[in-house]
Amino acid sequence: MNLISASVRRGLVHALSIGTITTALIFLVSPALALASPPTCTLTATPSTVDVGDHVTLNWASTGATYGTWLQDAAAAVLGLSGDALLASGSEDFLVGSTTGTITPTLQVAQTAKTLTQVASTSLPAFTNAIGLEIVGNYAYVVDAGASHQLDVISIANPTAPAVVGTTSSLTNLNGAFYIKISGNYAFVTATGSDRLTVVDISNPTAPAVVASLSDSRFSAPRGLFLVGNYAYVVGNSQGSLSIVDISNPLAPVIKGSLTDSTILSGGDSLFVDGRYAYVTAGQSSTLAVIDIASSTAPAIVGTLVDPIRMNNPKELLVSGNYAYVTALASNALVIVDISSSTAPTIVSALSDTTRLAGPKNLTIFDGIAYIAANSGRSLVMADITDPHAPFIIDSKRDTTNLSDPRGVAISGGYIFIASGNIFDVFTTVETSLASDCSATITVSGGTQQPTATVDSVLNSAGNATISGTATGPTSLTVIIYPSFDSDTVVYRDDQVPVSGGHWSVTAPLQSGSYTVEVHSSSQSPSAGTYLTSSTFSV
């Protein structure tokens, strides 16, 4: 039995965060955000004329608000208002305290708007096509798919002043370096120009060095890369393949199993591994493929989603919970896919914008926000994805100089990093809050004093517990006792506990354990009267 009706309140919801990485822009991130338009609200009281000790119901509704709070004024003290209110609409019952006259409870609703502003920029001198970016600690690791065949290590100890501190290049081993992932002291890089998975020792960030390289035709211009435990998962672009590589010895990686499907995986680009499944995007076939990797030697396709309209030429994807978030280059869209069924993934929404989301490629997700590198749009885009069925763009930053070729994007330590050609830029978000108030008027007349009660002591004797306290107002009380872990199992109840001289007490036969006692104003009904207080004790 539920003895007390709890007030309904709403907290802000944040999606699971995922870290991704690519080459070079930084934006400072704050948690909550919304579109910039003044919020509105209404608040009414029913009834609007009451006596002391009566109950009043406050009803509210709001539009365009991110959160709402009760103003802590005289009316809040009388009604016991505190904390956040339900934003969209709601109602709550309050007990009118011991005061007379007019009180005016006030609800304040607010909205937070965010914009992106550049705060720093540095160049990557030899780079022409920075794509892969990974961040570990105070360092960003960036690879160039262009002519430098290079990996740079950038110190981001001071994110507003990033500086290249180490570099290594190899025409063979880093030819067309595309994606980079890090495990321990090693960086793993896909080299599209030489069909290789290359291993770089980064134990000394100022002197990274190639220590191993695996070349195999099954890689077929490898792009996508994901590390889980002792395995690296590599997507081949030209033949449409997935290879599973044993990297338990980073100095001697070896392919354990592979899968090639030139139709389904045609133009394989990116992947994400979650549990027993690898999710792979294939650009030429406009496909999201689900591959069972439970057997490292025999991966198998178990599900596909093909949509050349909403998901034309899919690029990077991330998985969070039951959803995959996919950038669709030719659809100018962020596509959200329900993957709760591995055999039948389904699109639930597609956020498309031919200007701000033009040619999206890489993305990362943090705190319910997707940060997307819109390559053709020369933009970094922030999109709210807290509701997978209704994503929306919060803000975008277009810069034809510093974002001339945006690709890799990552978040670390409250900053966003994005890669663009040979530029490593830093941006911050500027936050503006808009608020408005709404009030209701309540006229309070005389009446009975607000009832109160306390639980002061518990005495244990020979299997009995004597609980006592004080009370003001009621002449009798309802006392209910139940195990603290099970409010539905009432072990003692008395609906007519007398109050004498402001004091009350009950004696209940209880076994050893932890209990909760609730005190209500007296009532013969099963739900008891007005809740006054409660306390937990042990026997």
XYZ file of C-alpha atoms in Angstrom:
539
model
C 0.000 0.000 0.000
C 1.290 3.448 -0.875
C 0.633 5.527 2.218
C 1.985 8.830 0.999
C 1.482 10.377 -2.444
C 4.849 11.751 -3.512
C 4.985 15.041 -5.415
C 5.683 14.677 -9.126
C 8.868 16.429 -10.116
C 11.051 16.433 -13.185
C 14.833 16.376 -13.436
C 16.773 17.198 -16.586
C 17.492 14.068 -18.647
C 20.911 13.536 -20.244
C 21.768 10.888 -22.782
C 24.726 8.559 -22.318
C 27.944 10.137 -23.479
C 30.324 8.679 -25.981
C 33.825 9.922 -26.726
C 35.049 10.014 -30.301
C 37.984 11.622 -31.871
C 39.398 13.319 -34.972
C 41.712 16.134 -35.931
C 41.603 19.678 -34.573
C 39.018 22.275 -33.253
C 38.240 22.899 -29.591
C 34.927 24.121 -28.098
C 34.199 24.488 -24.378
C 31.055 22.531 -23.428
C 28.421 23.195 -20.767
C 25.701 20.678 -19.876
C 22.146 21.965 -20.495
C 20.971 23.939 -23.508
C 17.935 25.022 -25.515
C 16.812 27.173 -28.414
C 16.845 30.930 -27.822
C 13.229 32.130 -27.426
C 11.593 33.647 -24.336
C 9.801 31.031 -22.207
C 6.243 31.542 -20.964
C 4.244 30.004 -18.131
C 0.857 30.077 -16.399
C 0.031 29.235 -12.776
C -3.416 28.862 -11.176
C -4.605 27.878 -7.674
C -7.663 25.712 -6.954
C -9.441 26.767 -4.830
C -8.200 30.343 -4.702
C -9.864 31.047 -1.295
C -8.983 28.684 1.554
C -8.726 28.442 5.340
C -5.577 27.720 7.315
C -5.112 23.965 7.364
C -6.881 23.458 4.033
C -5.265 22.096 0.883
C -4.725 24.010 -2.353
C -3.748 22.629 -5.761
C -1.319 24.586 -7.925
C -1.600 23.943 -11.675
C 1.062 25.131 -14.100
C 2.068 24.979 -17.748
C 5.079 26.341 -19.626
C 6.364 26.709 -23.160
C 9.965 27.019 -24.334
C 11.537 26.490 -20.897
C 14.496 24.305 -19.932
C 13.730 24.240 -16.213
C 11.524 25.867 -13.596
C 11.832 26.686 -9.891
C 9.556 28.010 -7.161
C 10.675 31.431 -5.922
C 11.578 31.128 -2.250
C 9.407 33.869 -0.776
C 6.714 34.176 1.926
C 4.206 32.199 -0.136
C 6.740 29.393 -0.605
C 7.227 29.207 3.156
C 3.479 28.975 3.798
C 2.942 26.240 1.208
C 6.269 24.438 1.597
C 7.345 25.049 -2.010
C 10.845 23.902 -2.907
C 12.869 22.505 -5.786
C 12.041 22.225 -9.469
C 8.562 22.187 -10.952
C 7.355 20.045 -13.832
C 7.994 22.124 -16.937
C 5.494 21.187 -19.616
C 2.458 20.959 -17.370
C 1.552 19.604 -13.979
C -0.200 20.036 -10.684
C 0.644 19.509 -7.040
C -1.285 19.565 -3.785
C -0.036 21.722 -0.882
C -1.137 22.247 2.740
C -1.801 25.894 3.702
C 0.214 26.843 6.786
C -0.730 29.060 9.695
C -1.103 32.508 8.150
C -3.970 34.694 6.957
C -4.284 37.238 4.171
C -3.158 37.041 0.555
C -0.224 34.924 -0.610
C 1.215 34.834 -4.124
C 3.216 31.721 -5.030
C 5.483 32.334 -8.041
C 6.986 29.913 -10.540
C 10.040 31.081 -12.484
C 10.816 29.316 -15.756
C 14.063 29.753 -17.640
C 15.731 28.807 -20.881
C 19.412 28.524 -21.698
C 20.758 29.289 -25.178
C 24.242 28.358 -26.407
C 26.427 29.666 -29.218
C 29.901 28.666 -30.394
C 32.808 31.124 -30.320
C 36.404 30.534 -31.418
C 39.058 31.074 -28.747
C 42.251 29.625 -30.272
C 43.760 28.104 -33.396
C 47.006 26.407 -34.367
C 48.325 24.960 -37.625
C 49.559 21.453 -38.406
C 52.326 22.528 -40.835
C 52.744 19.382 -42.976
C 49.104 18.304 -42.929
C 46.670 18.657 -45.825
C 43.819 16.271 -44.890
C 43.638 15.617 -41.154
C 40.930 13.053 -40.429
C 41.634 10.737 -37.506
C 41.809 12.180 -33.990
C 42.097 10.462 -30.621
C 42.520 12.099 -27.228
C 44.166 10.532 -24.190
C 44.964 12.646 -21.131
C 46.699 15.874 -22.073
C 47.436 14.828 -25.651
C 45.579 14.786 -28.944
C 46.804 12.338 -31.588
C 46.053 13.365 -35.174
C 46.742 11.567 -38.462
C 46.898 13.001 -41.966
C 45.348 11.159 -44.915
C 47.121 13.633 -47.190
C 50.641 13.813 -48.584
C 52.476 14.052 -45.242
C 51.658 10.416 -44.240
C 52.071 11.692 -40.701
C 50.948 11.366 -37.092
C 51.207 14.445 -34.859
C 51.026 14.547 -31.069
C 49.517 17.790 -29.745
C 49.712 18.918 -26.145
C 46.331 20.142 -24.929
C 47.396 20.634 -21.309
C 46.329 24.226 -21.947
C 43.447 23.764 -24.387
C 43.480 27.424 -25.378
C 47.117 27.090 -26.489
C 47.547 23.671 -28.153
C 51.043 22.873 -29.399
C 52.542 20.087 -31.524
C 55.133 18.257 -29.385
C 55.880 15.117 -31.397
C 55.558 13.723 -34.910
C 56.321 10.660 -37.020
C 55.785 9.928 -40.709
C 56.079 6.946 -43.036
C 55.296 6.821 -46.744
C 54.623 3.089 -46.429
C 53.170 2.506 -42.978
C 51.100 5.708 -42.700
C 50.163 6.153 -46.343
C 46.674 7.641 -46.328
C 46.414 7.466 -42.527
C 42.665 7.574 -41.893
C 41.495 6.579 -38.409
C 43.446 6.271 -35.169
C 42.584 4.513 -31.920
C 44.702 4.146 -28.794
C 45.211 1.328 -26.325
C 47.800 1.764 -23.584
C 51.141 2.874 -25.041
C 50.153 2.119 -28.615
C 48.266 3.967 -31.322
C 46.663 1.868 -34.054
C 46.220 3.549 -37.448
C 44.455 2.428 -40.637
C 46.532 3.323 -43.719
C 44.222 3.370 -46.755
C 47.025 3.920 -49.260
C 48.943 0.754 -48.385
C 46.248 -1.640 -47.039
C 47.773 -1.608 -43.574
C 47.050 -1.555 -39.898
C 50.027 0.235 -38.353
C 51.085 0.285 -34.700
C 52.831 3.356 -33.256
C 54.566 3.421 -29.855
C 53.402 6.622 -28.106
C 54.911 5.913 -24.678
C 57.023 9.033 -25.261
C 54.617 11.624 -26.728
C 57.520 13.717 -28.004
C 58.957 10.804 -29.995
C 56.224 8.537 -31.411
C 57.631 5.641 -33.447
C 56.191 2.997 -35.793
C 56.866 -0.422 -34.226
C 54.694 -2.774 -36.311
C 52.602 -2.850 -39.460
C 50.299 -5.520 -40.850
C 49.604 -5.447 -44.585
C 46.849 -7.625 -46.028
C 44.696 -7.426 -49.159
C 41.640 -8.190 -47.024
C 41.976 -4.743 -45.493
C 41.177 -3.284 -48.960
C 41.838 0.446 -48.342
C 41.023 0.274 -44.622
C 39.128 3.106 -42.973
C 36.964 2.338 -39.933
C 38.761 1.138 -36.813
C 37.541 0.084 -33.374
C 39.428 -1.509 -30.456
C 37.909 -3.855 -27.887
C 40.176 -5.820 -25.554
C 42.669 -7.877 -27.563
C 41.000 -7.203 -30.896
C 41.041 -4.471 -33.519
C 38.110 -4.356 -35.936
C 38.960 -2.911 -39.346
C 36.570 -1.902 -42.158
C 37.875 -2.136 -45.714
C 36.492 0.446 -48.120
C 37.269 -0.790 -51.634
C 36.123 -4.437 -51.369
C 33.628 -4.042 -48.530
C 35.153 -6.023 -45.682
C 35.418 -6.423 -41.940
C 38.613 -7.899 -40.496
C 39.149 -8.950 -36.900
C 42.764 -8.566 -35.813
C 44.355 -10.093 -32.724
C 46.435 -7.332 -31.101
C 47.231 -9.129 -27.846
C 50.852 -8.662 -28.936
C 50.871 -5.151 -30.428
C 54.244 -5.830 -32.019
C 52.838 -8.757 -34.029
C 49.167 -8.197 -34.964
C 47.510 -11.036 -36.878
C 44.133 -11.368 -38.642
C 41.905 -13.939 -36.917
C 38.873 -13.715 -39.166
C 37.344 -11.635 -41.923
C 34.158 -11.073 -43.871
C 33.850 -9.643 -47.386
C 30.578 -8.630 -49.026
C 31.048 -6.338 -52.000
C 27.302 -5.661 -52.167
C 26.191 -5.001 -48.592
C 29.502 -3.541 -47.359
C 30.340 -1.640 -50.553
C 32.202 1.525 -49.611
C 32.654 0.493 -45.965
C 33.550 3.536 -43.910
C 33.061 3.448 -40.150
C 32.117 1.030 -37.394
C 31.177 0.785 -33.753
C 31.412 -2.370 -31.650
C 28.878 -2.952 -28.888
C 28.766 -6.345 -27.209
C 28.570 -9.159 -29.750
C 27.735 -6.876 -32.667
C 29.727 -4.612 -34.950
C 27.726 -1.858 -36.654
C 29.225 -0.852 -40.013
C 28.338 1.978 -42.410
C 28.711 1.310 -46.139
C 28.569 4.484 -48.208
C 28.119 3.128 -51.732
C 25.219 0.866 -50.731
C 23.647 3.367 -48.289
C 23.651 0.589 -45.706
C 23.978 0.158 -41.975
C 25.018 -3.468 -41.440
C 24.843 -5.416 -38.195
C 27.545 -8.076 -37.934
C 27.668 -10.828 -35.314
C 31.263 -10.988 -34.053
C 30.725 -13.529 -31.272
C 33.125 -15.753 -33.236
C 36.321 -13.836 -33.970
C 37.115 -16.254 -36.782
C 33.718 -16.212 -38.484
C 31.905 -12.848 -38.354
C 28.478 -12.914 -40.025
C 25.998 -10.277 -41.204
C 22.706 -10.676 -39.323
C 20.836 -7.468 -40.147
C 20.843 -4.559 -42.581
C 19.167 -1.196 -43.023
C 19.216 0.304 -46.529
C 17.785 3.787 -47.125
C 19.271 5.786 -50.044
C 16.897 8.679 -49.341
C 17.313 9.460 -45.643
C 20.692 7.729 -45.215
C 22.479 8.290 -48.527
C 26.232 7.625 -48.221
C 26.439 7.046 -44.448
C 29.744 7.951 -42.826
C 30.562 7.823 -39.119
C 28.323 6.208 -36.533
C 28.172 5.965 -32.759
C 26.042 3.676 -30.642
C 24.419 4.563 -27.325
C 21.911 2.237 -25.715
C 19.321 1.119 -28.244
C 20.234 3.747 -30.822
C 22.856 4.244 -33.523
C 23.628 7.813 -34.608
C 24.775 8.008 -38.230
C 25.940 10.910 -40.387
C 24.576 10.690 -43.950
C 26.820 12.653 -46.309
C 24.555 12.906 -49.368
C 21.354 13.316 -47.329
C 22.820 16.218 -45.318
C 21.449 14.489 -42.244
C 22.004 12.990 -38.835
C 20.073 9.722 -38.855
C 18.979 8.002 -35.625
C 18.382 4.261 -35.854
C 16.661 1.966 -33.373
C 18.951 -1.079 -33.070
C 17.051 -2.879 -30.306
C 16.485 -5.617 -32.907
C 19.832 -6.700 -34.347
C 18.103 -8.260 -37.338
C 15.797 -5.347 -38.145
C 17.313 -1.923 -37.392
C 14.831 0.889 -38.059
C 15.186 4.635 -38.625
C 13.279 6.631 -35.997
C 14.281 10.125 -37.134
C 16.479 12.000 -39.594
C 17.622 15.545 -38.835
C 18.363 17.185 -42.183
C 19.555 20.697 -43.013
C 21.047 21.408 -46.441
C 22.846 24.508 -45.152
C 24.081 23.857 -41.624
C 24.395 20.047 -41.976
C 25.723 20.051 -45.521
C 27.940 17.005 -46.054
C 28.211 15.725 -42.470
C 31.056 13.286 -41.837
C 32.398 12.811 -38.302
C 30.625 13.240 -34.980
C 30.867 12.731 -31.258
C 28.188 12.632 -28.579
C 28.280 13.981 -25.042
C 25.552 14.636 -22.497
C 22.651 14.307 -24.931
C 24.277 16.512 -27.571
C 25.711 15.444 -30.933
C 28.631 17.505 -32.249
C 28.838 17.062 -36.016
C 31.515 18.076 -38.525
C 29.538 19.294 -41.545
C 32.236 19.056 -44.197
C 30.537 20.739 -47.158
C 28.908 23.300 -44.898
C 32.287 24.247 -43.377
C 30.541 24.041 -40.018
C 30.510 22.522 -36.575
C 26.927 21.719 -35.566
C 25.416 21.092 -32.120
C 22.218 19.022 -32.111
C 20.047 18.055 -29.159
C 19.367 14.293 -29.296
C 17.889 13.770 -25.820
C 14.711 12.663 -27.591
C 15.867 10.310 -30.384
C 12.533 10.793 -32.133
C 12.809 14.592 -32.232
C 16.409 15.849 -32.567
C 16.961 19.545 -33.306
C 19.880 21.848 -34.079
C 20.910 24.079 -31.202
C 23.616 26.099 -32.923
C 26.197 25.892 -35.688
C 29.475 27.645 -36.382
C 30.510 28.243 -39.998
C 34.091 29.302 -40.761
C 35.418 28.959 -44.315
C 38.995 29.459 -43.100
C 39.399 27.463 -39.915
C 36.665 24.974 -40.806
C 37.487 24.660 -44.479
C 37.583 20.835 -44.303
C 36.149 19.757 -40.921
C 36.452 16.042 -40.143
C 37.440 14.553 -36.789
C 35.658 15.853 -33.718
C 36.191 14.932 -30.071
C 35.422 16.087 -26.541
C 37.741 15.961 -23.544
C 37.881 17.885 -20.294
C 34.967 20.122 -21.244
C 36.419 21.085 -24.638
C 35.445 20.178 -28.186
C 38.290 19.445 -30.612
C 37.781 19.330 -34.360
C 40.143 18.618 -37.261
C 40.075 20.591 -40.468
C 42.707 20.206 -43.179
C 45.843 21.539 -41.501
C 44.133 23.499 -38.715
C 43.624 22.696 -35.033
C 41.057 25.189 -33.680
C 39.590 25.930 -30.284
C 36.029 27.105 -29.658
C 33.959 27.817 -26.570
C 30.226 28.002 -25.958
C 28.681 31.209 -24.701
C 25.552 30.688 -22.620
C 22.639 33.124 -22.268
C 19.706 32.568 -19.909
C 16.182 33.920 -20.401
C 13.596 33.753 -17.611
C 10.008 34.746 -16.871
C 7.670 34.437 -13.884
C 4.036 33.499 -13.403
C 2.031 33.782 -10.185
C -1.265 32.774 -8.603
C -3.182 34.615 -5.878
C -4.552 32.735 -2.859
C -6.686 34.328 -0.141
C -6.240 32.627 3.243
C -8.868 33.072 5.961
C -8.788 31.861 9.586
C -9.396 28.226 10.417
C -7.815 25.490 12.369
C -4.115 25.626 13.032
C -1.957 23.488 10.777
C -1.525 20.122 12.530
C 1.996 18.997 13.399
C 3.553 15.899 14.963
C 6.991 14.553 15.874
C 8.530 11.158 16.668
C 10.806 11.673 19.663
C 11.814 8.281 21.071
C 11.657 4.520 20.583
C 12.101 2.142 23.558
C 12.547 -1.619 23.065
C 11.464 -4.073 25.757
C 10.769 -7.842 25.574
C 9.684 -7.873 21.903
C 7.692 -4.652 22.193
C 8.623 -1.228 20.897
C 7.187 1.917 22.465
C 7.194 4.866 20.090
C 6.318 8.308 21.403
C 6.278 11.930 20.312
C 4.423 15.215 20.353
C 1.495 16.621 18.376
C -0.135 20.022 17.951
C -3.641 20.433 16.599
C -5.214 16.963 16.333
C -6.755 15.237 19.337
C -5.965 11.816 17.893
C -3.562 10.345 15.348
C -3.180 7.428 12.981
C 0.118 5.594 13.541
C 1.348 3.092 10.931
C 4.449 0.883 11.141
C 5.980 -1.177 8.317
C 9.405 -2.703 7.478
C 11.676 -0.018 6.024
C 12.307 -2.092 2.912
C 8.629 -2.920 2.284
C 6.078 -0.130 2.667
C 3.317 -2.399 1.392
C 3.481 -4.688 4.437
C 1.901 -2.895 7.406
C 2.775 -4.652 10.690
C 0.990 -2.209 13.009
C -1.750 0.380 12.620
C -3.843 2.331 15.108
C -6.316 4.918 13.783
C -7.230 6.328 17.210
C -4.028 7.149 19.070
C -4.986 9.798 21.655
C -3.057 13.039 22.038
C -2.928 14.127 25.676
C -1.142 17.265 26.809
C 0.526 17.476 23.391
C 2.004 13.950 23.705
C 1.222 10.559 22.172
C 2.643 7.030 22.345
C 1.984 3.489 21.065
C 3.373 0.083 21.969
C 3.708 -2.431 19.115
C 4.862 -6.083 19.174
C 7.734 -6.174 16.667
C 10.403 -8.684 15.709
C 14.016 -7.671 15.213
C 14.572 -5.491 12.166
C 14.426 -1.987 10.698
C 11.047 -0.226 10.637
C 9.450 3.030 9.540
C 6.720 4.712 11.580
C 4.365 7.181 9.907
C 2.140 9.617 11.764
C -1.043 10.992 10.184
C -3.921 13.070 11.446
C -6.537 10.566 12.563
C -8.852 8.975 10.016
C -10.907 5.809 9.859
C -10.366 5.486 6.115
C -7.855 2.945 4.723
C -5.708 5.752 3.306
C -5.358 7.452 6.737
C -5.519 11.198 7.189
C -3.086 13.988 6.364
C 0.522 12.859 6.532
C 2.436 14.657 9.295
C 5.811 12.976 9.840
C 7.778 9.712 9.748
C 10.884 8.185 11.295
C 13.021 5.056 10.887
C 14.097 2.913 13.842
C 15.519 -0.534 14.649
C 14.350 -3.237 17.051
